[in-house]
Amino acid sequence: MTSNNNISTLLCNMQRQVSLYEKNRDSAILDTISSDFQHFAQLVTLFLISERDTYYGYFFMSMSFRTNFASSSIAGIRLDEYPPVFETNPLLLLKFNMNEILYIFCHEVDHVLFNHPAEMVKSNPSKDPSIYELFNYAADAAVNDLINQEIQNGRTYLSMPKGAITSHSLADMFGLNNVLPLQNYLYYLNLLIENECTPPRQQNGIAPLPQDGTGAFGSVPSMGTPDDSTTVTAQDVSSLEDHSWSNSVSSHLDSDASQKYEAAAKQLINSAVSMASAETRGLMPNRFKQQIAKINEPARLNWKQLLKRYVGTVQSGKTKTKMRLNRRQPKRFDLSGTKTDTVIKIVVAIDTSASMSADDISAALNEVTSIVSKRKHQITVIECDSQIQRTYEIRTPSDIKPNVQGRGGTAFTPVIEFLNNNAQFRDALLIYFTDGFGEMAIPKPCVNRILWVIVGDAQNLSVGQPYGIAVSLNEG
């Protein structure tokens, strides 16, 4: 390891080593780069603590650093390890200058601060790869706008890498109009989805790698499982991976991944904050303070948690069986006994009036099927505006019909009367998705339980006696 503690000199030495490696591919150089990067990361941490942004520096004190020369991603914070790991491929990272590298370090912290790893999973229940790509553009625009505002406020030691995604470049890239700056990721993601934007075939990640005059990058080699013998340099890369917040892409498919990411992010943030003095915490930008307060709010019972609780209380009915004795007349072997029916019956009623968003409806149905996916279930969907328009059953999210029928006025009574007139629904759980604006009174439902999920404020439900709990769809 170099003994020179000057961070700029160390960076220049490392960049020369990268250039040398690109010429002769001597694996011994990688050991030197890896060792020097550990020293470099410590100096970056000390720089941010002692001279500049203390709050960023304490984040890096709470994690370890690792080089991965086989990665096609510039950098990322691995939340599935303890302590979290800031992982980078120096062969890519060191193509940027000092101010840009500091920007990249802070950029990755902000993704964790705003819970983007967990939000990525929650925002894409159907696990559509194109949505994951759009999420990365939206999350980058949200983060980079905030850091660029910090630069305008005097943090001139940071410099945005050329080509990084902002709200302005997002608008240009996808041909969007009236895109507001300094919004959260969800604002940008909804814009992209609503405008049916297709992820462009270009570099993702933090920013395109700077070119050195040699022209376009080559194609990405087929790496398979990365190992010590496989390296990815700027000469090899035509596109960068999206942000990788875990060691396995398969974790994106794990239904518990969002909770794991959220818990790890909360632990990292609180660890960093606990090391800072009261004076340092006072100097944090409002976006830091607000997010820290938000993640430490007492847990609220959202509609998805309520749904899990309700599913557990629904009586699934009973069926006759010769395998059990009749409880009332146990000596009558000719009489059948009963056993509990394990099929969960759920009726999902959808208010298809003009005020309901198709995206909200689709997301809600995906949540329902996800929650009951591991149990035998029977889900009936009823689409209703002022009258019932369509009924059908679903087993998986793919059975959901994308274009709801209706878009007239709103009435809840037709659904209630339909269920009351069909004895098969007596032991069912009714989940009614609506904006809440409709009738003042409804007949008493004969179903087992009813849960009203309101798009907007739960207090918007117009029914005086709802015969169940009303919660907000947006609370989850």
mmCIF file of N, CA and C in Angstrom, residues 20 36 64 113 182 188 220 222 235 287 315 351:
data_model
loop_
_atom_site.group_PDB
_atom_site.id
_atom_site.type_symbol
_atom_site.label_atom_id
_atom_site.label_comp_id
_atom_site.label_asym_id
_atom_site.label_seq_id
_atom_site.Cartn_x
_atom_site.Cartn_y
_atom_site.Cartn_z
ATOM 1 N N LEU A 20 -2.305 0.893 -16.703
ATOM 2 C CA LEU A 20 -1.279 -0.124 -16.917
ATOM 3 C C LEU A 20 -1.913 -1.505 -17.028
ATOM 4 N N ASP A 36 -4.749 -0.418 -2.466
ATOM 5 C CA ASP A 36 -4.765 1.041 -2.457
ATOM 6 C C ASP A 36 -6.177 1.598 -2.325
ATOM 7 N N SER A 64 -18.142 -1.575 5.453
ATOM 8 C CA SER A 64 -16.822 -1.981 4.976
ATOM 9 C C SER A 64 -16.749 -1.741 3.472
ATOM 10 N N LEU A 113 -30.523 6.032 2.021
ATOM 11 C CA LEU A 113 -31.241 6.944 2.909
ATOM 12 C C LEU A 113 -32.720 7.021 2.542
ATOM 13 N N LEU A 182 -36.612 17.950 -8.388
ATOM 14 C CA LEU A 182 -36.575 17.760 -6.938
ATOM 15 C C LEU A 182 -37.810 17.025 -6.396
ATOM 16 N N TYR A 188 -41.352 10.354 -10.554
ATOM 17 C CA TYR A 188 -40.723 10.093 -11.857
ATOM 18 C C TYR A 188 -41.110 8.720 -12.404
ATOM 19 N N VAL A 220 -20.184 -6.343 -23.646
ATOM 20 C CA VAL A 220 -19.943 -6.979 -22.347
ATOM 21 C C VAL A 220 -19.649 -8.456 -22.555
ATOM 22 N N SER A 222 -19.499 -12.446 -21.847
ATOM 23 C CA SER A 222 -20.379 -13.373 -21.139
ATOM 24 C C SER A 222 -19.626 -13.901 -19.935
ATOM 25 N N GLN A 235 -12.871 -0.798 -21.141
ATOM 26 C CA GLN A 235 -12.752 -1.232 -22.533
ATOM 27 C C GLN A 235 -13.708 -2.368 -22.857
ATOM 28 N N ARG A 287 -33.551 17.170 4.189
ATOM 29 C CA ARG A 287 -33.930 15.894 3.587
ATOM 30 C C ARG A 287 -33.404 14.729 4.416
ATOM 31 N N GLN A 315 -63.441 -17.659 8.335
ATOM 32 C CA GLN A 315 -63.864 -19.049 8.468
ATOM 33 C C GLN A 315 -64.065 -19.625 7.066
ATOM 34 N N ASP A 351 -64.276 -0.645 -7.372
ATOM 35 C CA ASP A 351 -65.052 0.505 -7.815
ATOM 36 C C ASP A 351 -64.468 0.962 -9.155
#
